[in-house]
Coordinates of C-alpha atoms in Angstrom, one line a residue:
Chain A
M1 CA -10.3 -38.7 21.3
N2 CA -12.7 -36.2 22.5
Y3 CA -11.2 -33.4 24.6
N4 CA -14.5 -32.5 26.3
S5 CA -15.4 -35.9 27.8
S6 CA -11.8 -37.0 28.4
S7 CA -9.5 -36.4 31.3
I8 CA -6.8 -34.7 29.2
P9 CA -5.6 -31.6 30.9
A10 CA -6.2 -28.3 29.1
I11 CA -2.7 -27.5 28.6
Q12 CA 0.4 -29.8 29.2
A13 CA 3.8 -28.4 28.6
E14 CA 6.9 -30.5 28.9
S15 CA 10.4 -28.7 28.6
L16 CA 9.0 -26.3 26.1
T17 CA 11.8 -24.2 24.8
K18 CA 12.1 -21.2 22.3
E19 CA 15.3 -20.0 21.1
F20 CA 16.0 -16.8 18.9
G21 CA 19.5 -17.4 17.8
D22 CA 21.6 -17.3 20.9
F23 CA 18.8 -16.0 23.1
T24 CA 16.7 -18.4 25.0
A25 CA 13.4 -16.7 25.3
V26 CA 11.6 -19.6 26.9
D27 CA 13.8 -22.0 28.8
A28 CA 12.4 -25.6 29.2
I29 CA 9.1 -24.8 31.0
T30 CA 7.0 -27.7 32.4
F31 CA 3.5 -27.2 33.7
Q32 CA 0.0 -28.4 33.4
V33 CA -3.3 -26.6 33.5
E34 CA -6.5 -28.4 34.4
K35 CA -9.9 -28.1 32.7
G36 CA -11.9 -25.1 34.0
E37 CA -8.9 -23.6 35.8
I38 CA -8.0 -20.0 36.0
F39 CA -4.2 -20.2 35.5
G40 CA -2.2 -17.0 36.2
F41 CA 0.9 -16.7 34.1
L42 CA 3.0 -14.0 35.7
G43 CA 6.4 -12.5 35.1
A44 CA 8.3 -9.2 34.5
N45 CA 8.2 -7.7 31.1
G46 CA 10.6 -9.6 28.9
A47 CA 10.4 -12.8 31.0
G48 CA 9.1 -14.7 28.1
K49 CA 5.3 -14.7 28.8
T50 CA 4.2 -13.6 25.4
T51 CA 6.6 -16.1 23.6
A52 CA 5.2 -18.8 25.7
I53 CA 1.6 -17.8 24.9
R54 CA 2.4 -17.6 21.2
M55 CA 3.8 -21.1 21.1
L56 CA 0.8 -22.5 22.9
C57 CA -1.5 -20.6 20.5
G58 CA 0.3 -22.2 17.3
L59 CA 1.6 -18.7 16.4
L60 CA 5.2 -19.7 17.0
Q61 CA 6.9 -22.9 16.3
P62 CA 8.7 -24.1 19.6
T63 CA 12.4 -25.0 19.4
S64 CA 12.2 -28.1 21.5
G65 CA 10.3 -29.9 24.2
S66 CA 6.7 -30.7 23.8
A67 CA 3.2 -29.4 24.6
T68 CA -0.4 -30.2 23.9
V69 CA -3.4 -27.7 24.1
A70 CA -6.9 -29.1 24.4
G71 CA -5.3 -32.5 23.5
F72 CA -3.6 -31.3 20.2
D73 CA 0.2 -31.2 19.6
V74 CA 1.7 -27.7 19.3
F75 CA 4.2 -29.0 16.7
T76 CA 1.9 -30.9 14.4
Q77 CA -1.7 -29.7 15.0
P78 CA -1.5 -26.0 15.3
E79 CA -4.5 -25.7 13.0
E80 CA -6.6 -27.8 15.4
I81 CA -5.5 -25.9 18.3
K82 CA -6.5 -22.6 16.8
K83 CA -10.0 -23.9 16.2
N84 CA -10.4 -24.7 19.9
I85 CA -8.8 -21.7 21.6
G86 CA -9.8 -18.0 21.9
Y87 CA -7.1 -15.4 22.0
M88 CA -7.1 -11.9 23.3
S89 CA -3.9 -10.0 22.7
Q90 CA -2.0 -7.5 24.7
R91 CA -3.0 -4.8 22.3
F92 CA -6.6 -4.0 21.9
S93 CA -7.7 -6.5 19.2
L94 CA -11.0 -5.2 17.8
Y95 CA -11.5 -2.9 14.8
E96 CA -12.0 0.6 16.0
D97 CA -13.6 1.7 12.8
L98 CA -16.2 -1.1 12.7
T99 CA -19.3 -1.0 14.9
V100 CA -19.8 -3.3 18.0
K101 CA -22.1 -5.5 15.9
E102 CA -19.8 -5.6 12.7
N103 CA -16.8 -6.7 15.0
I104 CA -19.0 -9.5 16.5
R105 CA -20.1 -10.6 12.9
F106 CA -16.6 -10.5 11.5
Y107 CA -15.0 -12.6 14.3
G108 CA -17.9 -15.0 14.2
G109 CA -17.5 -15.2 10.4
I110 CA -13.7 -16.1 10.6
Y111 CA -14.4 -18.8 13.0
G112 CA -16.9 -20.2 10.5
L113 CA -20.1 -19.7 12.6
S114 CA -23.3 -19.8 10.6
N115 CA -25.4 -16.5 10.1
E116 CA -28.0 -17.9 12.6
A117 CA -25.3 -18.7 15.1
I118 CA -23.8 -15.4 14.9
K119 CA -27.2 -13.7 15.3
E120 CA -28.0 -15.6 18.3
K121 CA -24.5 -15.1 19.8
T122 CA -24.7 -11.4 19.1
G123 CA -27.9 -11.2 21.0
I124 CA -26.7 -13.0 24.0
L125 CA -23.4 -11.2 24.0
L126 CA -25.0 -7.6 23.9
E127 CA -27.5 -8.7 26.6
R128 CA -24.7 -9.8 28.8
L129 CA -22.6 -6.7 28.3
K130 CA -25.7 -4.4 28.3
L131 CA -24.4 -3.0 25.2
H132 CA -27.7 -3.2 23.2
N133 CA -27.9 0.7 22.7
E134 CA -24.3 0.8 21.5
A135 CA -24.7 -2.1 18.9
G136 CA -24.5 0.3 15.9
S137 CA -21.8 2.8 17.4
L138 CA -18.2 2.5 16.3
V139 CA -15.9 0.9 18.7
K140 CA -13.7 3.7 19.0
R141 CA -16.3 5.7 20.7
L142 CA -16.6 3.2 23.5
P143 CA -14.8 3.7 26.8
L144 CA -11.7 1.5 27.3
G145 CA -13.3 -0.6 29.8
W146 CA -16.2 -1.5 27.7
K147 CA -13.8 -2.2 24.8
Q148 CA -11.8 -4.7 26.9
K149 CA -15.0 -6.5 28.0
L150 CA -16.2 -6.6 24.4
A151 CA -12.9 -7.9 23.2
F152 CA -13.0 -10.7 25.9
S153 CA -16.6 -11.7 24.9
V154 CA -15.6 -11.7 21.2
S155 CA -12.7 -14.0 21.9
L156 CA -15.3 -16.4 23.4
I157 CA -17.6 -16.3 20.3
H158 CA -16.8 -19.7 19.0
D159 CA -17.1 -21.5 22.4
P160 CA -13.4 -22.3 22.8
A161 CA -12.2 -24.9 25.3
I162 CA -9.4 -22.5 26.4
V163 CA -8.9 -18.7 26.3
F164 CA -5.7 -17.1 26.4
L165 CA -5.6 -13.6 27.8
D166 CA -2.5 -11.6 27.2
E167 CA -2.5 -8.7 29.8
P168 CA -6.2 -8.1 29.3
T169 CA -6.5 -5.4 31.9
G170 CA -3.7 -3.1 31.0
G171 CA -4.6 0.5 31.5
V172 CA -8.1 -0.2 32.8
D173 CA -9.4 1.4 36.0
P174 CA -9.8 -0.7 39.1
V175 CA -13.5 -0.9 39.1
T176 CA -13.6 -2.1 35.5
R177 CA -10.8 -4.6 36.3
R178 CA -13.0 -5.9 39.1
Q179 CA -15.9 -6.4 36.6
F180 CA -13.5 -7.9 34.1
W181 CA -12.5 -10.5 36.6
E182 CA -16.2 -11.3 37.5
M183 CA -16.7 -12.0 33.8
I184 CA -13.5 -14.3 33.8
Y185 CA -15.0 -16.3 36.9
E186 CA -18.3 -16.6 35.1
T187 CA -16.5 -18.0 32.1
A188 CA -14.5 -20.5 33.9
Y189 CA -17.5 -21.6 35.9
G190 CA -19.0 -22.4 32.5
G191 CA -16.1 -24.9 32.0
V192 CA -13.8 -22.9 29.9
T193 CA -10.1 -22.9 30.9
I194 CA -8.6 -19.4 31.3
F195 CA -4.9 -18.8 30.8
V196 CA -4.0 -15.2 31.8
T197 CA -1.1 -13.2 32.0
T198 CA -1.0 -10.1 34.1
H199 CA 1.5 -7.9 36.0
Y200 CA -1.0 -6.7 38.6
M201 CA -0.2 -8.8 41.5
D202 CA -3.5 -8.3 43.2
E203 CA -5.0 -10.0 40.2
A204 CA -2.8 -12.9 40.8
E205 CA -4.8 -13.5 44.0
Y206 CA -7.9 -14.2 41.9
C207 CA -6.3 -17.0 40.0
H208 CA -6.6 -20.7 41.1
R209 CA -3.1 -21.3 40.5
I210 CA -0.2 -19.3 39.2
S211 CA 3.3 -19.7 37.8
I212 CA 5.9 -17.0 38.0
M213 CA 8.4 -16.7 35.1
V214 CA 11.9 -15.1 35.6
N215 CA 14.3 -15.0 32.6
G216 CA 12.5 -17.6 30.6
K217 CA 12.2 -20.1 33.5
I218 CA 9.2 -20.9 35.7
V219 CA 10.6 -20.3 39.3
A220 CA 7.4 -20.9 41.1
L221 CA 4.2 -22.7 40.6
G222 CA 1.1 -23.3 42.9
P223 CA -2.0 -21.7 44.4
P224 CA -1.4 -18.1 45.6
S225 CA -1.9 -19.0 49.3
G226 CA 0.5 -21.9 49.0
L227 CA 3.2 -19.6 47.4
K228 CA 2.8 -16.9 50.1
N229 CA 3.1 -19.5 52.9
K230 CA 6.1 -21.0 51.2
L231 CA 8.0 -17.7 50.9
N232 CA 6.7 -16.1 54.1
A233 CA 5.2 -13.2 52.3
D234 CA 2.0 -11.4 53.1
S235 CA 1.1 -10.6 49.6
M236 CA 1.8 -11.8 46.0
N237 CA 3.7 -8.6 45.4
Q238 CA 6.3 -9.7 48.1
V239 CA 6.4 -13.2 46.6
F240 CA 7.1 -11.9 43.3
L241 CA 9.8 -9.5 44.6
K242 CA 11.5 -12.1 46.6
L243 CA 11.6 -14.5 43.6
V244 CA 12.9 -11.9 41.3
R245 CA 15.7 -10.9 43.8
Q246 CA 16.7 -14.6 44.3
S247 CA 17.5 -15.1 40.5
Chain B
M1 CA -16.0 -19.2 1.2
S2 CA -18.4 -17.4 3.6
V3 CA -15.2 -16.8 5.8
F4 CA -13.7 -15.1 2.8
F5 CA -16.8 -13.1 2.2
S6 CA -17.0 -11.7 5.7
F7 CA -13.3 -10.7 5.4
I8 CA -14.1 -8.7 2.2
K9 CA -16.9 -7.2 3.7
K10 CA -15.0 -5.9 6.7
E11 CA -12.1 -4.8 4.4
S12 CA -14.5 -2.7 2.3
R13 CA -16.0 -1.1 5.5
H14 CA -12.4 -0.1 6.5
I15 CA -12.0 1.6 3.1
I16 CA -15.3 3.3 3.0
R17 CA -15.0 4.7 6.5
D18 CA -11.5 6.1 5.9
K19 CA -11.8 9.4 4.3
R20 CA -8.3 9.7 3.6
T21 CA -8.1 6.4 1.8
L22 CA -11.0 7.3 -0.2
L23 CA -9.3 10.5 -1.2
I24 CA -6.2 8.8 -2.3
L25 CA -8.0 6.1 -4.2
F26 CA -10.2 8.4 -6.2
G27 CA -9.2 11.9 -5.8
M28 CA -5.6 11.2 -6.7
P29 CA -6.3 9.7 -10.1
L30 CA -8.8 12.6 -10.8
I31 CA -6.3 15.3 -9.9
M32 CA -3.5 13.8 -11.8
I33 CA -5.2 13.1 -15.0
I34 CA -6.6 16.7 -15.0
L35 CA -3.2 18.2 -14.1
F36 CA -1.5 16.2 -16.8
G37 CA -4.2 16.6 -19.3
Y38 CA -4.6 20.2 -19.1
A39 CA -1.8 21.8 -17.2
I40 CA 1.4 19.9 -17.5
R41 CA 2.2 19.3 -21.1
N42 CA 5.3 19.7 -23.2
D43 CA 3.5 20.8 -26.3
I44 CA 4.6 24.2 -27.1
G45 CA 2.2 26.7 -28.4
N46 CA 2.1 30.6 -28.6
S47 CA 5.8 30.9 -27.5
K48 CA 6.9 34.5 -27.4
I49 CA 9.3 35.5 -30.2
V50 CA 11.0 38.8 -30.5
V51 CA 11.8 39.8 -34.0
V52 CA 14.9 42.0 -34.7
D53 CA 14.0 43.5 -38.1
E54 CA 16.9 45.3 -39.4
A55 CA 15.7 45.0 -43.0
H56 CA 12.4 46.7 -43.0
D57 CA 11.3 45.7 -46.2
P58 CA 8.3 43.9 -47.9
Y59 CA 10.0 40.4 -47.5
S60 CA 10.9 40.7 -44.0
A61 CA 7.3 42.0 -43.2
Q62 CA 5.9 38.9 -44.9
L63 CA 8.2 36.7 -43.1
I64 CA 7.2 38.2 -39.8
A65 CA 3.5 37.9 -40.7
E66 CA 4.0 34.3 -41.4
I67 CA 5.8 33.6 -38.1
N68 CA 2.9 35.5 -36.2
A69 CA 0.3 33.4 -38.0
S70 CA 1.7 30.2 -36.9
K71 CA 0.2 28.6 -33.9
Y72 CA 3.5 28.0 -32.3
F73 CA 4.6 31.7 -32.0
E74 CA 3.4 34.9 -31.0
V75 CA 5.4 38.0 -32.0
S76 CA 5.8 39.9 -28.6
R77 CA 7.9 42.8 -30.0
I78 CA 9.5 43.9 -33.2
V79 CA 12.5 45.9 -32.6
G80 CA 15.2 47.6 -34.9
N81 CA 18.4 46.3 -33.5
E82 CA 19.6 43.4 -31.3
A83 CA 21.0 45.5 -28.5
S84 CA 18.1 44.9 -26.1
L85 CA 17.9 41.2 -26.9
N86 CA 19.7 39.9 -23.8
H87 CA 17.4 42.0 -21.7
E88 CA 14.2 40.6 -23.5
F89 CA 15.4 37.0 -22.7
Q90 CA 16.2 37.8 -19.2
Q91 CA 12.8 39.5 -18.7
E92 CA 11.1 36.3 -20.1
K93 CA 9.7 38.5 -22.9
A94 CA 11.1 36.2 -25.4
A95 CA 11.8 32.4 -25.6
I96 CA 13.3 32.8 -29.0
A97 CA 14.3 35.6 -31.3
I98 CA 14.7 35.9 -35.1
I99 CA 17.2 38.4 -36.5
I100 CA 16.5 39.6 -40.0
P101 CA 19.7 41.3 -41.3
P102 CA 19.6 44.7 -43.4
D103 CA 20.4 43.0 -46.6
F104 CA 18.0 40.4 -46.3
S105 CA 15.9 41.1 -49.6
H106 CA 18.9 42.1 -51.5
R107 CA 20.6 38.8 -51.0
L108 CA 17.5 36.8 -51.3
L109 CA 16.7 38.3 -54.7
H110 CA 20.1 38.6 -56.1
L111 CA 22.4 36.1 -54.4
K112 CA 19.6 33.6 -53.7
T113 CA 21.1 32.9 -50.4
A114 CA 19.8 35.0 -47.6
Q115 CA 20.5 34.5 -44.0
V116 CA 18.3 34.8 -40.8
R117 CA 19.6 34.1 -37.3
L118 CA 17.6 32.3 -34.7
V119 CA 18.5 32.8 -31.0
A120 CA 16.9 30.7 -28.4
D121 CA 16.8 30.6 -24.7
A122 CA 18.7 27.4 -23.9
S123 CA 18.3 27.5 -20.2
D124 CA 15.4 25.1 -21.1
P125 CA 17.3 22.9 -23.7
N126 CA 14.2 20.8 -24.7
T127 CA 12.1 23.7 -25.4
A128 CA 14.8 25.5 -27.2
T129 CA 15.4 22.7 -29.6
I130 CA 11.8 22.3 -30.3
L131 CA 11.3 26.0 -31.0
I132 CA 14.3 26.3 -33.2
N133 CA 12.8 23.3 -35.2
Y134 CA 9.5 24.9 -35.6
A135 CA 11.0 28.4 -36.5
T136 CA 13.2 26.7 -39.2
A137 CA 10.3 25.0 -40.7
I138 CA 8.5 28.3 -41.0
V139 CA 11.4 29.8 -42.8
H140 CA 11.6 26.9 -45.1
Q141 CA 8.0 27.2 -45.9
F142 CA 8.4 30.8 -46.5
Q143 CA 11.2 30.3 -49.0
Q144 CA 9.4 27.5 -50.7
R145 CA 6.4 29.8 -51.3
L146 CA 8.7 32.5 -52.8
F147 CA 10.6 30.3 -55.1
P148 CA 8.4 27.3 -55.7
S149 CA 11.0 25.1 -57.4
A150 CA 14.1 26.7 -58.6
A151 CA 16.0 27.9 -55.6
I152 CA 15.9 24.8 -53.6
S153 CA 16.2 22.2 -56.4
L154 CA 19.4 20.9 -54.8
Y155 CA 17.9 20.3 -51.5
I156 CA 16.8 17.0 -50.3
Q157 CA 13.4 17.8 -48.9
P158 CA 12.4 15.4 -46.2
E159 CA 8.7 14.7 -46.0
I160 CA 7.9 14.1 -42.4
R161 CA 5.0 12.1 -41.2
M162 CA 4.3 11.8 -37.4
L163 CA 3.0 8.2 -37.0
Y164 CA 0.2 7.4 -34.6
N165 CA 0.2 10.8 -33.1
P166 CA 0.4 13.4 -35.9
A167 CA -0.6 16.3 -33.7
M168 CA 2.3 15.3 -31.3
K169 CA -0.1 15.6 -28.3
S170 CA 1.8 14.9 -25.1
V171 CA -1.4 13.7 -23.5
Y172 CA -1.2 10.5 -25.4
G173 CA 1.9 9.7 -23.4
F174 CA 0.5 10.9 -20.1
V175 CA -2.6 8.7 -19.9
P176 CA -0.6 5.4 -19.9
G177 CA 2.0 7.0 -17.5
V178 CA -0.8 8.3 -15.1
M179 CA -2.5 4.9 -15.3
T180 CA 0.7 3.2 -14.3
L181 CA 1.4 5.5 -11.5
I182 CA -2.1 5.1 -10.1
L183 CA -2.2 1.4 -10.3
M184 CA 1.1 1.2 -8.6
L185 CA 0.1 3.7 -5.9
V186 CA -3.3 2.2 -5.1
S187 CA -2.2 -1.5 -5.5
A188 CA 1.2 -1.4 -3.9
M189 CA 1.2 1.4 -1.4
M190 CA -2.4 0.9 -0.2
T191 CA -2.1 -2.8 0.2
A192 CA 1.3 -2.4 2.0
I193 CA -0.3 0.0 4.3
T194 CA -3.5 -2.0 4.9
I195 CA -1.6 -5.1 5.9
V196 CA 0.9 -3.3 8.1
K197 CA -1.9 -1.4 9.8
E198 CA -3.3 -4.8 11.2
K199 CA 0.1 -5.5 12.5
E200 CA 0.5 -2.2 14.1
T201 CA -2.8 -2.4 15.8
G202 CA -2.4 -5.9 17.0
T203 CA -5.5 -7.3 15.1
M204 CA -3.0 -9.4 12.8
E205 CA -2.1 -11.5 15.8
V206 CA -5.6 -12.3 16.6
L207 CA -6.2 -13.2 13.0
L208 CA -3.1 -15.4 13.0
A209 CA -4.4 -17.0 16.2
S210 CA -7.6 -17.8 14.3
P211 CA -8.1 -20.9 12.0
L212 CA -7.7 -18.7 8.9
Q213 CA -4.7 -19.6 6.8
P214 CA -2.3 -16.8 6.3
P215 CA -2.6 -16.7 2.4
L216 CA -6.4 -16.4 3.0
I217 CA -5.8 -13.3 5.3
V218 CA -3.6 -11.7 2.6
L219 CA -6.0 -12.5 -0.2
G220 CA -8.9 -11.3 1.8
K221 CA -7.2 -8.0 2.4
I222 CA -6.0 -7.4 -1.1
T223 CA -9.2 -8.5 -3.1
P224 CA -11.0 -5.2 -2.5
Y225 CA -7.9 -3.4 -3.8
I226 CA -7.9 -5.4 -7.0
L227 CA -11.4 -4.4 -7.6
L228 CA -10.6 -0.7 -6.8
S229 CA -7.5 -0.7 -9.0
F230 CA -9.7 -2.0 -11.9
I231 CA -12.2 0.6 -11.4
N232 CA -9.5 3.2 -11.2
A233 CA -8.0 2.0 -14.4
L234 CA -11.3 2.2 -16.2
L235 CA -11.8 5.7 -14.7
I236 CA -8.5 7.0 -16.1
L237 CA -9.1 5.3 -19.6
G238 CA -12.5 6.9 -19.7
F239 CA -11.1 10.3 -18.9
G240 CA -8.3 9.9 -21.3
I241 CA -10.5 8.8 -24.2
L242 CA -13.6 11.0 -23.7
L243 CA -11.8 14.2 -22.4
F244 CA -8.6 14.2 -24.3
Q245 CA -9.4 12.2 -27.2
V246 CA -6.5 9.7 -26.6
P247 CA -7.1 6.9 -29.1
M248 CA -7.8 3.3 -28.2
R249 CA -6.8 1.5 -31.3
G250 CA -6.1 -2.1 -29.8
S251 CA -8.2 -4.6 -28.3
W252 CA -10.0 -3.8 -25.1
F253 CA -9.8 -7.3 -23.9
L254 CA -6.1 -7.4 -24.1
L255 CA -5.7 -3.9 -22.6
L256 CA -7.8 -4.8 -19.6
A257 CA -6.1 -8.1 -19.1
E258 CA -2.7 -6.3 -19.1
C259 CA -4.1 -4.0 -16.5
V260 CA -5.0 -7.0 -14.2
L261 CA -1.6 -8.4 -14.7
F262 CA 0.0 -5.1 -13.8
T263 CA -2.3 -4.7 -10.7
L264 CA -1.1 -8.1 -9.6
T265 CA 2.5 -7.1 -9.9
A266 CA 1.8 -4.1 -7.9
L267 CA 0.0 -6.0 -5.3
S268 CA 2.9 -8.5 -5.0
L269 CA 5.3 -5.7 -4.4
G270 CA 2.8 -4.1 -1.8
I271 CA 2.7 -7.5 0.0
L272 CA 6.5 -7.9 -0.1
I273 CA 6.8 -4.4 1.4
S274 CA 4.4 -5.4 4.1
T275 CA 6.5 -8.3 5.2
T276 CA 9.5 -6.1 5.8
T277 CA 8.0 -3.8 8.3
S278 CA 5.3 -3.5 10.9
N279 CA 5.1 0.3 10.9
Q280 CA 2.8 2.2 8.6
Q281 CA 5.0 5.1 8.3
T282 CA 7.9 2.9 7.1
A283 CA 5.6 1.1 4.7
M284 CA 4.5 4.4 3.2
M285 CA 8.0 5.7 2.9
L286 CA 9.2 2.4 1.3
S287 CA 6.3 2.6 -1.2
L288 CA 7.0 6.1 -2.0
G289 CA 10.8 5.9 -2.2
G290 CA 11.1 2.4 -3.5
L291 CA 8.1 2.2 -5.9
L292 CA 6.8 5.6 -6.9
M293 CA 10.1 7.5 -7.4
P294 CA 11.5 4.8 -9.8
T295 CA 8.1 4.6 -11.5
V296 CA 8.0 8.4 -12.1
L297 CA 11.6 8.8 -13.0
L298 CA 12.8 5.6 -14.8
S299 CA 9.8 4.3 -16.5
G300 CA 10.0 6.6 -19.4
F301 CA 6.8 8.2 -18.2
I302 CA 8.1 11.7 -18.0
F303 CA 11.9 11.4 -19.0
P304 CA 12.9 9.6 -22.1
L305 CA 14.9 6.5 -21.3
K306 CA 16.9 6.7 -24.4
S307 CA 18.6 9.9 -23.3
M308 CA 19.7 8.3 -19.9
P309 CA 23.2 7.0 -19.0
V310 CA 23.5 3.4 -19.9
I311 CA 23.5 2.2 -16.3
L312 CA 20.1 3.8 -15.6
Q313 CA 18.8 2.3 -18.7
W314 CA 19.8 -1.2 -17.5
F315 CA 18.4 -0.3 -14.0
A316 CA 15.0 0.7 -15.8
N317 CA 14.8 -2.8 -17.0
V318 CA 13.9 -4.1 -13.5
I319 CA 11.1 -1.6 -13.0
P320 CA 7.8 -3.2 -13.9
A321 CA 6.2 0.2 -14.8
K322 CA 8.6 0.5 -17.8
W323 CA 7.2 -2.6 -19.3
F324 CA 3.7 -1.7 -18.5
I325 CA 3.9 1.7 -20.2
I326 CA 5.3 0.1 -23.2
I327 CA 2.4 -2.3 -23.3
L328 CA -0.1 0.3 -22.9
K329 CA 1.3 2.7 -25.5
N330 CA 1.6 -0.1 -28.0
I331 CA -2.0 -1.3 -27.5
M332 CA -3.7 2.0 -27.2
I333 CA -1.9 4.4 -29.5
K334 CA -0.3 1.9 -32.0
G335 CA -3.1 -0.6 -32.0
A336 CA -0.7 -3.5 -31.3
G337 CA -2.0 -6.9 -30.6
W338 CA -0.8 -9.8 -28.6
H339 CA 2.0 -10.5 -31.2
E340 CA 3.7 -7.2 -30.4
V341 CA 3.4 -7.2 -26.6
W342 CA 3.8 -10.9 -25.6
A343 CA 7.6 -10.4 -24.6
E344 CA 6.8 -7.4 -22.3
T345 CA 3.8 -9.3 -20.9
G346 CA 6.2 -12.3 -20.3
I347 CA 8.6 -10.1 -18.5
L348 CA 5.9 -8.7 -16.2
S349 CA 4.5 -12.0 -15.5
A350 CA 7.9 -13.3 -14.5
M351 CA 8.5 -10.4 -12.1
T352 CA 5.0 -11.0 -10.5
V353 CA 5.8 -14.7 -9.9
F354 CA 9.2 -13.7 -8.5
F355 CA 7.8 -11.1 -6.0
V356 CA 5.0 -13.4 -5.0
I357 CA 7.4 -16.3 -4.2
I358 CA 9.7 -14.0 -2.1
S359 CA 6.8 -12.5 -0.2
I360 CA 5.5 -16.0 0.6
K361 CA 8.9 -16.9 1.9
K362 CA 9.1 -13.9 3.8
F363 CA 5.7 -14.1 5.3
K364 CA 6.5 -17.8 6.4
T365 CA 9.8 -16.9 8.1
R366 CA 8.0 -14.2 10.1
L367 CA 5.6 -16.7 11.5
S368 CA 7.9 -19.4 12.6

């Protein structure tokens, strides 16, 4: 079964649940993400977003339910999933004491890319980010916005089918956020599925579809315009507040 | 394999670019070995002795000369009576005093039993005991020279031989001790910190989300430290042997193999610590309190285990450093071979396996 040529959805989750002792962090969430879609995964802090992402990335074993990512089962094929996804964590995930080039090489290396492939990718990546002059400088000397863009590009180095971005724009200025989203669009246009969490409600408008999580449950799911109509709200911010107050 | 290699390359860059790590890795052994080799030693030489010479005759003069000539003592003052003695001790002018009574020569020649009194500053009991022993020995020598056979015919004269370390150099004991300490420090603390650092910065999550297997991640992180520990061990051995003339009487191969084993023990402890915390500070405190303190205090490195309460002696048995120091001393100083150290080696190996199993279990539970 080949994911690329098939009509399998990028992500399919069915009553996916994670319990930590008595606490249900993720409570039977069901949703589907199509190939090439930009899917916004919204929710307040502690709503269960990160736990859900970790299950989908094969970092955390779900308690019950079922889910496939790129056609692979999260229970039985976490290793296959890991080869086919990119992951950018909430916290900045590059090594500050390595140079830009060394970071790219390292991440290319751990995904098993050949030296030639890494060299080629490095060239393309530096060109795209216009970072050629900074290739040899330590990552810690770069401004935060550049770091985030670099981290995103590095998470794509092995051409994953799906990329998970966990609050990628935290603490970044509005201009850079805008540029970042342009990169996301470009990537999605290239056929990569984007699964992104954020708590900036203006960013939610950029997504094709969004889901909103409250207390471990998905309480709303659909395109931003549809959700606004349904809840009689002018902005995503209002949508979010109304949903949170309801529950 | 190339995955593993790129991991090691990255890890080495971390180490090389972190000045503090480098300082701990290579500065610490250097400082310790020099401190212990030159400065901190419990050999006693040229201690100040005050002589209370109430006799003032040729024999007492001869005894004083003999004391002064020994390398252990240096006569700081000769006084006529013992009135000021307490004062001398308090002012640290004397560590020990010898009192020669007025009738010294008279009794020596006519009664054949003379007395001298030795007074030592026992606020430092170990030193006091050693000084008293040295002084007693000098007095014995003196009397033997005066009366070659007759006077002491009824004594049992023990003949003492200090095996393996005839000069009683304390540096013999320090080199194995420092080596143990450094290997523990580098291997356990540094690996714990380096693994926890990845958790703290969030890069561990990205590594775990990659196709890399967790054991490979850990192995990739610790391999450079295994190499560094080994280099460190060689460095300390080199210093000990070339600079301080510590003997190496056993097999080099066995010694180095034991070093590798202990490095693995320490690494497994470091990994174990790294599974319990995700904070560098905590990892450091755990390593210092949980590993270094017992290594210094309860391994027999500085304080002899034999003189400790029984409970502490039992406790010392679970400290890997104790066994490693025994092994090192046996091989280096006594020239022991595999037959003499297999039991200790077995204990260390068992401990290592035990720690590795626990860390694997802990690492797994952290992931699920």
